[in-house]
Coordinates of C-alpha atoms in Angstrom, one line a residue:
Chain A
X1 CA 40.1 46.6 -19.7
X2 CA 43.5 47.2 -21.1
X3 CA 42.1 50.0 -23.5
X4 CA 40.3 52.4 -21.2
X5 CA 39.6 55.9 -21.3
X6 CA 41.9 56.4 -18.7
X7 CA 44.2 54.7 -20.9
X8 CA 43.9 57.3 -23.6
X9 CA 43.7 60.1 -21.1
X10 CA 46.8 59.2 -19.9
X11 CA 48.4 58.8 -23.1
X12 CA 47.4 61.7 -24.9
X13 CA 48.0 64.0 -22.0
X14 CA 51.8 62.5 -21.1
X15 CA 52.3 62.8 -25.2
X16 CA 51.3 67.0 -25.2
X17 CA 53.0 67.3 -21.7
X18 CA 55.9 66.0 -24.0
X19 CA 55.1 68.1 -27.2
X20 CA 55.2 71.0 -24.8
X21 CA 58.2 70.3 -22.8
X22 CA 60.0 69.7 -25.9
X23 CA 59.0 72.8 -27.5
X24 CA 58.1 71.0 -30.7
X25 CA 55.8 73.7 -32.3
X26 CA 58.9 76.4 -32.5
X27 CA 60.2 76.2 -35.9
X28 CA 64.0 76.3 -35.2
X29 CA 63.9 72.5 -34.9
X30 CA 64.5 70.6 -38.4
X31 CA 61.9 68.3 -40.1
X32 CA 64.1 65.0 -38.8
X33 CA 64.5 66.4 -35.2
X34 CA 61.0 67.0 -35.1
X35 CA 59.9 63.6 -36.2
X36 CA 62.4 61.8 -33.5
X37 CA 60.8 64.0 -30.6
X38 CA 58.0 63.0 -31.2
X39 CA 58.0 59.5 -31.6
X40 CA 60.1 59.8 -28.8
X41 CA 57.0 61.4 -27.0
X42 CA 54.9 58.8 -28.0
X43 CA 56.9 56.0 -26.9
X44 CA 57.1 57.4 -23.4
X45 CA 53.3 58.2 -23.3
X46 CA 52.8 54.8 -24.4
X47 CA 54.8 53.6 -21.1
X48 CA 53.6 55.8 -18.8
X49 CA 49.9 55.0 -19.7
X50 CA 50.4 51.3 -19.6
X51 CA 52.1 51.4 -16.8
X52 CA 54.5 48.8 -15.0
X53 CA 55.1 45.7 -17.4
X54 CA 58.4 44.2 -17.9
X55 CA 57.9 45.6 -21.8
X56 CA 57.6 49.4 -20.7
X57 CA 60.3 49.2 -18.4
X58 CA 62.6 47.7 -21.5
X59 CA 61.1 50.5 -23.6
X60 CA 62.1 53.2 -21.4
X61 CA 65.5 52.2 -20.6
X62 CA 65.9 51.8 -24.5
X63 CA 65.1 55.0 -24.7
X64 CA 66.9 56.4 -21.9
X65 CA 70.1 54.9 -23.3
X66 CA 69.4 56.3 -27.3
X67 CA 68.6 59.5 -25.5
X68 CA 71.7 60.5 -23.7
X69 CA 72.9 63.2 -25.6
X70 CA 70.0 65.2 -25.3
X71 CA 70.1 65.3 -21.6
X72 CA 68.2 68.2 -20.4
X73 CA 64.7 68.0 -22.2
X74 CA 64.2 64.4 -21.3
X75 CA 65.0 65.4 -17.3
X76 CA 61.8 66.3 -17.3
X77 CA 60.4 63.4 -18.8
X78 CA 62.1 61.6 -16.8
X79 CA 60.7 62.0 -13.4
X80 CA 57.8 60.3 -14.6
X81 CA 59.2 56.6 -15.8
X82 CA 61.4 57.1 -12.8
X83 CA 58.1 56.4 -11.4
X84 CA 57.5 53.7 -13.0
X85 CA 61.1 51.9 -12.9
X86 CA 61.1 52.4 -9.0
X87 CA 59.6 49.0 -8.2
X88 CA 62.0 47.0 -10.5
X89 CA 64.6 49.0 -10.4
X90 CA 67.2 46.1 -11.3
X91 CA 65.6 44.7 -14.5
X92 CA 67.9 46.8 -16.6
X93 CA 70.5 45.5 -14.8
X94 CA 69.3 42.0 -15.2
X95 CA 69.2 42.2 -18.6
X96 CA 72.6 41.5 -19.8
X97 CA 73.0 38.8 -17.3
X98 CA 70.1 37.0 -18.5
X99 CA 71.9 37.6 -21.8
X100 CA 74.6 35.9 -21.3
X101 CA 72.9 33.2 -19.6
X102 CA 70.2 32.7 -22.2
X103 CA 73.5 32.2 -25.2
X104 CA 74.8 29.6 -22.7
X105 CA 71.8 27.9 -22.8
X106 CA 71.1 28.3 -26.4
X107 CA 74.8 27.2 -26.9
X108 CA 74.4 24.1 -24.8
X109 CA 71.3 23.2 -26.1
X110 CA 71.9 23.7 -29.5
X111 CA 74.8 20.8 -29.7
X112 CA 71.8 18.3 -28.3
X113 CA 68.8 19.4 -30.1
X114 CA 69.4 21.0 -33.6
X115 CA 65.0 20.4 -34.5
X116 CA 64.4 23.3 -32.0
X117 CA 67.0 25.6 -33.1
X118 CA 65.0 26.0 -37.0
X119 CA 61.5 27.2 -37.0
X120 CA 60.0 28.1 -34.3
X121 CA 63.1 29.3 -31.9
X122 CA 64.5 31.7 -35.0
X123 CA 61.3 33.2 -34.9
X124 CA 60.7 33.4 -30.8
X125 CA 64.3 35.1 -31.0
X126 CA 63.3 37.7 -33.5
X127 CA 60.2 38.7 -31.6
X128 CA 62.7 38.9 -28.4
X129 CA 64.7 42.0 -30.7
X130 CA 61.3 43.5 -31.9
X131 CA 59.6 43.7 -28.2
X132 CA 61.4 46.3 -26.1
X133 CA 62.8 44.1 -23.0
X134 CA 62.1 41.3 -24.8
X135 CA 65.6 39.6 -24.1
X136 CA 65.1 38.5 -21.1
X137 CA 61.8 36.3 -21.2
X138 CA 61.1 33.7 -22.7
X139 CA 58.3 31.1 -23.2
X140 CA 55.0 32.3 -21.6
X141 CA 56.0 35.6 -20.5
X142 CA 57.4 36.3 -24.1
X143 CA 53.9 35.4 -25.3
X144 CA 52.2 37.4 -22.6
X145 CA 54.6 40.5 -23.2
X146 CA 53.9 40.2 -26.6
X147 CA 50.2 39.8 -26.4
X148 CA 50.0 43.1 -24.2
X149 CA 52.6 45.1 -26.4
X150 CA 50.5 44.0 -29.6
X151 CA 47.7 45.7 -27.7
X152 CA 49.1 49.0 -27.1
X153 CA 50.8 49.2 -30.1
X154 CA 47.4 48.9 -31.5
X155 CA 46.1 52.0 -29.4
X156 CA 49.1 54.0 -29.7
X157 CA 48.3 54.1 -33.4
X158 CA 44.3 55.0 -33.4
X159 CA 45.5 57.5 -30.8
X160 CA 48.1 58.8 -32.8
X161 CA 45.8 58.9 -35.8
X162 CA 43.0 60.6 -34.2
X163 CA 45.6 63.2 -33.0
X164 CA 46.6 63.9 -36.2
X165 CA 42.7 63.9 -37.5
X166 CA 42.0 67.0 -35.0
X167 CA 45.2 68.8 -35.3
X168 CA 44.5 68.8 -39.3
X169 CA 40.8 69.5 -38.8
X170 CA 41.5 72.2 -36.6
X171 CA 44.3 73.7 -39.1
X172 CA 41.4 73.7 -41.9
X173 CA 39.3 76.3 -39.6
Chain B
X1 CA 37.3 56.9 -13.0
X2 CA 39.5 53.5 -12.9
X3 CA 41.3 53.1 -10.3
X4 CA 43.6 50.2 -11.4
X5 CA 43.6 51.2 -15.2
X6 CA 47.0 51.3 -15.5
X7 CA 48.3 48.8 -13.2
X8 CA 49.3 45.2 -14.0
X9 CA 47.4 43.6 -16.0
X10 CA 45.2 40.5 -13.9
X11 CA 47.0 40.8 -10.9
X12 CA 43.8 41.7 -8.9
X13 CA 41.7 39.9 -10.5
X14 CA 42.0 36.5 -9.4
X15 CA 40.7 36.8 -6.3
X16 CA 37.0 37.4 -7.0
X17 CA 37.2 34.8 -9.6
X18 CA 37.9 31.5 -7.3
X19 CA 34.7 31.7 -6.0
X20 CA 33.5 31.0 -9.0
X21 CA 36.1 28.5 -10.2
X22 CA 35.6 26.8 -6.7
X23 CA 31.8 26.4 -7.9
X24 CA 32.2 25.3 -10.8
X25 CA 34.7 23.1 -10.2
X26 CA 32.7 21.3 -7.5
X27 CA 29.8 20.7 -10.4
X28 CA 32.4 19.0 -12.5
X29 CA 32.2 16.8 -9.7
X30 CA 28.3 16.3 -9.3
X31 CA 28.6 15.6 -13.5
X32 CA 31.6 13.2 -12.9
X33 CA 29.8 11.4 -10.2
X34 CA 26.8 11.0 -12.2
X35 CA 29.2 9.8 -15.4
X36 CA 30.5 7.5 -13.2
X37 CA 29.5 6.2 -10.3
X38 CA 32.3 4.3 -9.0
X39 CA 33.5 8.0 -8.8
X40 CA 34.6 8.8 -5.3
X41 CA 33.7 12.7 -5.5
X42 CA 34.8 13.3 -2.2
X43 CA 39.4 12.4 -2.8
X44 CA 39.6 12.9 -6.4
X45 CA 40.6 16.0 -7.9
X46 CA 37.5 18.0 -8.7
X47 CA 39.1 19.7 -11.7
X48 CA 40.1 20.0 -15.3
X49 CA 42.7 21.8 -17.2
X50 CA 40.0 24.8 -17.4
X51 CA 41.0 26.0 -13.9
X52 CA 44.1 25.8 -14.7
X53 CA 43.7 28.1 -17.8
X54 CA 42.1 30.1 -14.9
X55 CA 44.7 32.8 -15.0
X56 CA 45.0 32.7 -19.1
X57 CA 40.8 33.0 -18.7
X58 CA 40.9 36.1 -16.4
X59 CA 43.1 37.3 -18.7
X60 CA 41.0 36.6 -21.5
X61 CA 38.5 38.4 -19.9
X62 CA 40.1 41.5 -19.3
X63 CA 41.1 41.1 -22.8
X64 CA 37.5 40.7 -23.5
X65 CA 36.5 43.8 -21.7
X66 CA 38.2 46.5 -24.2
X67 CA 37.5 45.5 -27.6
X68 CA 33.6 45.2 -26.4
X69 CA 31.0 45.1 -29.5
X70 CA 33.5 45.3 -31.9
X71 CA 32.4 43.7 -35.1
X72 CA 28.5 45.1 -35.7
X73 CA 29.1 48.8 -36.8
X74 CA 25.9 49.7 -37.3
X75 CA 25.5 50.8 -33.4
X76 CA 28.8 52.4 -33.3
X77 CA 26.7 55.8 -33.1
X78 CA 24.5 54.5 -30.0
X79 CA 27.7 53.2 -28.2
X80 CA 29.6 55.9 -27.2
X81 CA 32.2 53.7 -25.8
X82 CA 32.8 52.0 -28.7
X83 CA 36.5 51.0 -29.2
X84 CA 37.0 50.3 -32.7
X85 CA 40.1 48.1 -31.9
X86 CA 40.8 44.7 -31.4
X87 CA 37.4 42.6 -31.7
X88 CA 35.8 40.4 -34.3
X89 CA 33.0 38.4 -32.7
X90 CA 35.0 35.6 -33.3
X91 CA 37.5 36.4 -30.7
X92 CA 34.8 37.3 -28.5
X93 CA 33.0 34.1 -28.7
X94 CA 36.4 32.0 -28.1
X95 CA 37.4 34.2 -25.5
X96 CA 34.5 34.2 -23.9
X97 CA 34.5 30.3 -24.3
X98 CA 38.1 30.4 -22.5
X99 CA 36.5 32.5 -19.8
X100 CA 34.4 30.7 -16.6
X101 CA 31.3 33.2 -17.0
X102 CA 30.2 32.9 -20.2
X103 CA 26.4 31.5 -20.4
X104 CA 25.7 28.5 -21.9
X105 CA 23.2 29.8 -23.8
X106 CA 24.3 32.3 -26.4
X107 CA 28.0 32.8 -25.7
X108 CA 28.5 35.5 -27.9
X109 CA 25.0 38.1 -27.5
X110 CA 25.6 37.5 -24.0
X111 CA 29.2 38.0 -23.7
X112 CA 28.9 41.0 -26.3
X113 CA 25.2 42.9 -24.5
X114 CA 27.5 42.1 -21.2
X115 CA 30.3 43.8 -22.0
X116 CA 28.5 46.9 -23.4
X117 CA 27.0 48.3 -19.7
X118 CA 30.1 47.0 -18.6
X119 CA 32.1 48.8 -20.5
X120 CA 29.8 52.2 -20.3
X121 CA 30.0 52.4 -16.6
X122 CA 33.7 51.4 -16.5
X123 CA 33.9 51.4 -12.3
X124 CA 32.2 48.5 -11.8
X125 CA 35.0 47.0 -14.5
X126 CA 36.1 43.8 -12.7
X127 CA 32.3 43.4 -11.1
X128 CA 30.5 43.0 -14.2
X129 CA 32.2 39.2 -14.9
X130 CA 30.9 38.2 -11.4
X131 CA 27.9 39.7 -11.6
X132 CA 26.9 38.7 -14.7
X133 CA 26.8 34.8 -14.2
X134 CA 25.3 35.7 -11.1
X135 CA 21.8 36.5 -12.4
X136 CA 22.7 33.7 -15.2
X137 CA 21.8 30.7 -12.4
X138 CA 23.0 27.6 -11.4
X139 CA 21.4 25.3 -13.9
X140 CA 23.1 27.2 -17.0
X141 CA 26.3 26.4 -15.6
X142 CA 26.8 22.3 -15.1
X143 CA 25.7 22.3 -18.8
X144 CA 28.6 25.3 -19.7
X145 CA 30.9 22.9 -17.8
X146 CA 29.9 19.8 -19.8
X147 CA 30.5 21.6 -22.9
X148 CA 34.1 23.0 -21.7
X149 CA 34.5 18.7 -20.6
X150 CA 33.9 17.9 -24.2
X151 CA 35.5 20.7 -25.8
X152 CA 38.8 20.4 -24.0
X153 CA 39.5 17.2 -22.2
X154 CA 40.3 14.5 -25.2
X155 CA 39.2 12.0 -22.7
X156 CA 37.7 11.3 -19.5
X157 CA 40.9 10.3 -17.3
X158 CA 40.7 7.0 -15.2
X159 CA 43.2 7.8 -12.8
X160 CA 43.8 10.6 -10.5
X161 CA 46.3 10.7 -7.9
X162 CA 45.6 13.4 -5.9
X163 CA 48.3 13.6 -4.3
X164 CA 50.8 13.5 -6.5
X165 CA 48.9 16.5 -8.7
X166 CA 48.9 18.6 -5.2
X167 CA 52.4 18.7 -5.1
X168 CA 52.8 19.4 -8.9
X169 CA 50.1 21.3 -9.6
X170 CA 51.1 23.6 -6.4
X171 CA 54.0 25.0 -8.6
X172 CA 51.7 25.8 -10.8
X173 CA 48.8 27.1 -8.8
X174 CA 51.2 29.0 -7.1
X175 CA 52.7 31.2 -9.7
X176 CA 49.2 31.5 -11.6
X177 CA 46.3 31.5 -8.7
X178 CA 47.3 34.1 -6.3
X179 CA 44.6 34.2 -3.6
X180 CA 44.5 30.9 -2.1
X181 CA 41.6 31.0 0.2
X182 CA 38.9 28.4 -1.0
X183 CA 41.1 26.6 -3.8
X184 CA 44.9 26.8 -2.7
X185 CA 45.9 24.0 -5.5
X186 CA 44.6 23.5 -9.4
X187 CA 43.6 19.6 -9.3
X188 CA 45.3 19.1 -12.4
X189 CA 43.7 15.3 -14.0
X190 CA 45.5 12.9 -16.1
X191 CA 44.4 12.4 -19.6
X192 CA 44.1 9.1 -20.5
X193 CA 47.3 6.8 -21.4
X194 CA 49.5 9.9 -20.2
X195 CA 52.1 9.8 -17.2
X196 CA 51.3 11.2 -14.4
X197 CA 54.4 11.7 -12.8
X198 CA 54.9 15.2 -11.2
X199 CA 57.5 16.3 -13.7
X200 CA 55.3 15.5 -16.9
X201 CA 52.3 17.0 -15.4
X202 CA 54.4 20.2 -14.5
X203 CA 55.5 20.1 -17.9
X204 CA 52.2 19.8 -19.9
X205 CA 51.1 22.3 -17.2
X206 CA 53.1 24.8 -18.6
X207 CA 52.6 23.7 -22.2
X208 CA 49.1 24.8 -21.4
X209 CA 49.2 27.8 -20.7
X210 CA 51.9 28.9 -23.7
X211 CA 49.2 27.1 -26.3
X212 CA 46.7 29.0 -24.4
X213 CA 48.4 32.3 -25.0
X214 CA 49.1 31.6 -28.5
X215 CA 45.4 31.2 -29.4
X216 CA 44.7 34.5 -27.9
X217 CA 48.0 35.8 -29.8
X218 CA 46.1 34.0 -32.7
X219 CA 42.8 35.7 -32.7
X220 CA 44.1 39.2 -32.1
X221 CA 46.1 39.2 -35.2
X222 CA 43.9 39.6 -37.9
X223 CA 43.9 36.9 -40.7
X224 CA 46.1 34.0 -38.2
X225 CA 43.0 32.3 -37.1
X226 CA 43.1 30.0 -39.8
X227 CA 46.8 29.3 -39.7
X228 CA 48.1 26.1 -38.1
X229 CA 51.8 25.8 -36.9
X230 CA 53.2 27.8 -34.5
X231 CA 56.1 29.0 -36.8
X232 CA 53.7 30.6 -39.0
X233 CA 51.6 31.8 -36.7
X234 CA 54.9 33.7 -35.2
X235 CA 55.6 34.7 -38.4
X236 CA 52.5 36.7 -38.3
X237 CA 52.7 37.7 -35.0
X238 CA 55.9 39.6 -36.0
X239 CA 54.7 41.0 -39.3
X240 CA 52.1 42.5 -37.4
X241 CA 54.2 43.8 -34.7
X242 CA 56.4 45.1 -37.1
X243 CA 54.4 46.9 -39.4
X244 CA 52.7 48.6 -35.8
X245 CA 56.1 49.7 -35.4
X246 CA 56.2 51.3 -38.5
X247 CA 52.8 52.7 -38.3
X248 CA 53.7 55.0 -35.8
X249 CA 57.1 55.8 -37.5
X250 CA 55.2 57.1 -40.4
X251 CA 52.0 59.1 -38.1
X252 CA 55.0 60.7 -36.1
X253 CA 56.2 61.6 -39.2
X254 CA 52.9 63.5 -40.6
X255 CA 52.7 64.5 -37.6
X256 CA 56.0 66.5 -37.6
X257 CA 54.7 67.4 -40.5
X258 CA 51.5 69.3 -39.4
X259 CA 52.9 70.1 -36.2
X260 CA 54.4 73.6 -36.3
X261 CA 51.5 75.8 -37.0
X262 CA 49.5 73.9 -34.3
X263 CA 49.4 74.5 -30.5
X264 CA 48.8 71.4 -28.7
X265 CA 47.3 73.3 -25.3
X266 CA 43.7 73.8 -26.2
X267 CA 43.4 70.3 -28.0
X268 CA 44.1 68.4 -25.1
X269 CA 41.0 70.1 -23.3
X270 CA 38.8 68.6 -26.3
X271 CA 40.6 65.5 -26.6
X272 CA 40.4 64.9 -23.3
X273 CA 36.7 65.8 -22.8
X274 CA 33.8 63.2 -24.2
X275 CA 34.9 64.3 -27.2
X276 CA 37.8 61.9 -26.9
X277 CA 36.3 58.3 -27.1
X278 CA 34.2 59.5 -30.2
X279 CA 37.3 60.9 -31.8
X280 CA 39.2 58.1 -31.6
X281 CA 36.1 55.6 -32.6
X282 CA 35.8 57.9 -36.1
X283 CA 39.3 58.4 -36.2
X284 CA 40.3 54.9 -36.5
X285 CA 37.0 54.0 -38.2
X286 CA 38.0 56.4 -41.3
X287 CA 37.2 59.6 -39.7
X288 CA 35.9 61.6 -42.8
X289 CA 33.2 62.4 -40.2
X290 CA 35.8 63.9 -37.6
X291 CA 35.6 67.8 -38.7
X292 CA 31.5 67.2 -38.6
X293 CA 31.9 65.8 -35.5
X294 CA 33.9 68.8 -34.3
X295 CA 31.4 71.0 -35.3
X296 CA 28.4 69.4 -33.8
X297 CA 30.1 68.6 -30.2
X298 CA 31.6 72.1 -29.8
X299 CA 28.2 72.8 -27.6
X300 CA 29.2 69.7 -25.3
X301 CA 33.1 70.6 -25.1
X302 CA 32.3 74.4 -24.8
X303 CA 30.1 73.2 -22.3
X304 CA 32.2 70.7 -20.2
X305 CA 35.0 73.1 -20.5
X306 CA 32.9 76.0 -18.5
X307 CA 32.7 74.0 -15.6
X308 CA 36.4 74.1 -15.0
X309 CA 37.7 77.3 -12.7
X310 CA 40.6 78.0 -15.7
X311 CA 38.3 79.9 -18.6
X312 CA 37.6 83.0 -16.6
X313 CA 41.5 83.4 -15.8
X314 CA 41.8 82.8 -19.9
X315 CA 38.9 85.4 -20.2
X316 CA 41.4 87.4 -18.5
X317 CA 44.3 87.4 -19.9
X318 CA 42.3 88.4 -23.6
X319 CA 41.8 91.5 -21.9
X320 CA 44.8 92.2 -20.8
X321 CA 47.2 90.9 -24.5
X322 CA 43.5 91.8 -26.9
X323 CA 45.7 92.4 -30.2
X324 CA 47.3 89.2 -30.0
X325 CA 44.5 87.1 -29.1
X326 CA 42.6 88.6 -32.3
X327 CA 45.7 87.9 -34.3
X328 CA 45.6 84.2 -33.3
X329 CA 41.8 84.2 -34.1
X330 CA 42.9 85.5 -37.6
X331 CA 45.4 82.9 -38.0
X332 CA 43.7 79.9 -36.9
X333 CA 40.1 80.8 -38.6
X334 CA 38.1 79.9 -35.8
X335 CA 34.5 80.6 -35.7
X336 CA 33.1 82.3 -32.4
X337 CA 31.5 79.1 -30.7
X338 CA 35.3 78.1 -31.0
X339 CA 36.4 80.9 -28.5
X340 CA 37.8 78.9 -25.8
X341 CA 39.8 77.1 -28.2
X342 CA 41.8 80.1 -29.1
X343 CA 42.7 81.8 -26.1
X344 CA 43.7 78.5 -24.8
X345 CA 46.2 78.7 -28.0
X346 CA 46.7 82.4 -27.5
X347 CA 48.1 81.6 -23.8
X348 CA 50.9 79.4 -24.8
X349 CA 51.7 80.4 -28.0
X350 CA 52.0 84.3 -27.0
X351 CA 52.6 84.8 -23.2
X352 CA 54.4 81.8 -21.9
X353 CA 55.9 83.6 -19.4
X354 CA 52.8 84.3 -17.7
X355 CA 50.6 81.6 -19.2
X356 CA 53.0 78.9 -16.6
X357 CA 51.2 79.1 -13.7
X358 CA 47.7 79.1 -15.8
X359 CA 48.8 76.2 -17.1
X360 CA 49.4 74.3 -14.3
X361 CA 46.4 75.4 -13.3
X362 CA 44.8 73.5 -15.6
X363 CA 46.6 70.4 -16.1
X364 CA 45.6 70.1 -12.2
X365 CA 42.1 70.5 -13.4
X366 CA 42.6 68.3 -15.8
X367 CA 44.2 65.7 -14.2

């Protein structure tokens, strides 16, 4: 269900909506630029397809905040996560309170039980950094977050791939 | 074509499953009466931790939906749905043993000839789970539920307060089963020599549900089946995740890298056409087939592509800019059956000024 073919509709269209906004084809952009704006582009079509889950809402406000030098080409983008963020509009705001809270916790706990603290939490806290909006959850929605970000990762890339398969066959004619 | 495609994940889906979890759950009691006839069927709790894994088996079942027959590749050319992600049959048969509906019989042909209609008319997504035990029959399922008995409870529990596991299990039932009408709580039973207290019950509750999304973590990332240990099994979890990450790092990359003599405006019409499910099948399958496949399915896309109002207005503007449309011919090589891809390109890459409206034109078309 998760990867449908609206899914990829979705995602490929928001990615050349973004490959167009961008004006990524022009050639006064430089090799590094290039490769940014487009991952870039594919994160936020990778959101936007998906849809409302607590990980696409982390991605996008990640992204937002790496993005705020370059103001005017991600306006546009824009208006389409706002969209999305509209009916959680306070996660990013919860996040660093949930921070804070969570190393209190972790602080408290780890004077009681040090077992806890060696295997298995040092790994659930790095797969909090590596899945966007990760920091706040923890237990079964870190699982479930993870489960569906594994997911669309996964479809991001045969999209990506099969982008790249046409746009290369299509160069050879 | 799916209405809740891109919504959350399972949060309509639960109410056309308690139906079935009410059944099947009302079995376990017929069996449990039968196992034991000092069994009062009508106070004790009917149920097992399987409805309580209801929510992680919805889920399992929408996760069973996309990868559909993932693992026999020989009918990848008669499936033209074919995803080429996620599935080993493996998965498949353990998810479908998490899930309610599988038959008894043949969990995984089943499960996998299922999912194929299912996933081929993609509407009736969330109907084809119901509907398919439907026509399975009663009889199939008592026996499905014995199996899941044996499978999952270590031991037929003695006790049963039911009142006590209404008032814990409502915490529970409450955050995972959303529509309440024929089964507002998940009878939770004891296992044998365990407490029963509210807390402890709450607690392995919950345990449940994280070991039940760790095996599904588990099968999806390849070669972690046969790991045992959670920290491991993390370990892998994040390797994977990681090296995803860096996977699309390095195709944004070549992709930067190809980009600039290529206008993306025409492609999206192909990609987005019935094209775009094959592409992605033989892309991710090792696509040495794609250009072939371009070739032979330019008669579809051509043809899909004339029913949209937008290629007379592009017929139009080639008249109107006819040295710069040949020029782009020139450059990209295309053949003639390839016509509509170039003017497409011609549009944007040429006349943007007056190629805006067209566009929107036919992303609205599109869209």
């Amino acid at each position: 269900m998760q990867v449908t073919r609206t899914f990829k509709q979705a995602f490929l269209e928001q990615m050349l909506l973004g490959f167009r906004v961008t004006d990524v084809s022009s050639k006064r952009m430089s090799f590094q630029e290039k490769k940014s704006v487009i991952k870039l582009s594919a994160d936020v079509a990778l959101a936007v397809a998906r849809g409302s889950r607590k990980w696409t809402r982390g991605l996008i406000a990640n992204l937002s905040m790496e993005q705020q030098k370059r103001q005017l080409p991600r306006m546009i983008l824009v208006k389409q996560y706002e969209r999305l963020m509209k009916p959680c509009g306070s996660t990013s705001w919860k996040i660093p309170r949930s921070k804070k809270i969570l190393r209190k916790c972790l602080r408290v706990s780890s004077t009681r039980r040090k077992k806890k603290l060696c295997a298995v939490e040092k790994r659930r806290r790095v797969l909090r950094r590596l899945v966007p909006g990760g920091e706040s959850l923890s237990g079964f929605s870190l699982l479930d977050e993870t489960l569906d970000y594994v997911l669309s990762l996964r479809a991001q890339v045969c999209l990506m791939q099969s982008l790249l398969m046409t746009c290369e066959a299509s160069k050879r004619r | 074509m799916e209405p809740r495609g891109s919504s959350g994940v399972g949060s309509g889906n639960s109410g056309t499953y308690t139906p079935e979890i009410a059944e099947s759950l009302r079995f376990e009691e017929e069996i449990q009466s039968l196992i034991d006839p000092s069994f009062d069927a009508s106070s004790a709790a009917g149920g097992s931790f399987t409805a309580l894994l209801g929510l992680p088996a919805n889920q399992a079942v929408e996760l069973l939906h996309h990868p559909g027959p993932g693992e026999p590749p020989a009918s990848a050319a008669t499936d033209t749905l074919r995803l080429p992600f996620g599935c080993s049959s493996t998965f498949v048969e353990r998810a479908a043993r998490f899930s309610v509906f599988a038959t008894d019989d043949s969990p995984a042909s089943s499960s996998g000839g299922g999912l194929s209609p299912g996933l081929k008319a993609e509407p009736p997504d969330s109907d084809s789970p119901p509907t398919l035990p439907a026509p399975a029959g009663k009889p199939r399922r008592p026996s499905k539920r014995k199996e899941c008995e044996k499978s999952k409870a270590k031991a037929v529990a003695k006790k049963s307060k039911s009142a006590e596991e209404n008032t814990s299990a409502a915490k529970p039932a409450a955050e995972e089963n959303t529509s309440g009408d024929k089964l507002p709580y998940v009878h939770v039973r004891a296992r044998r020599g365990q407490a029963t207290d509210s807390h402890s019950l709450a607690e392995r509750a919950r345990r449940e549900k994280i070991n039940a999304r760790m095996k599904l973590l588990q099968e999806l990332v390849p070669g972690c089946s046969k790991i045992t240990g959670t920290a491991l099994v993390l370990d892998e979890i994040i390797n994977h995740v990681q090296s995803l990450q860096r996977q699309v790092e390095f195709l944004s990359m070549k992709l930067a890298a190809v980009n600039p003599r290529i206008d993306f405006s025409g492609l999206d019409h192909i990609l987005s056409a019935e094209c775009g499910p094959l592409a992605v099948a033989s892309g991710c399958g090792g696509g040495a087939s794609d250009p072939a496949m371009w070739a032979s399915d330019t008669a579809a896309s051509t043809g899909g592509i004339r029913r949209m109002p937008a290629p007379p207005q592009i017929w139009h503007l080639d008249v109107v800019h006819p040295q710069q449309s040949s020029t782009v011919w020139e450059n990209n090589g295309v053949a003639h059956p390839h016509f509509l891809l170039s003017p497409a390109t011609s549009l944007v890459g040429y006349d943007p000024a007056s190629s805006v409206p067209l566009n929107s034109n036919r992303l609205k078309t599109e869209l």
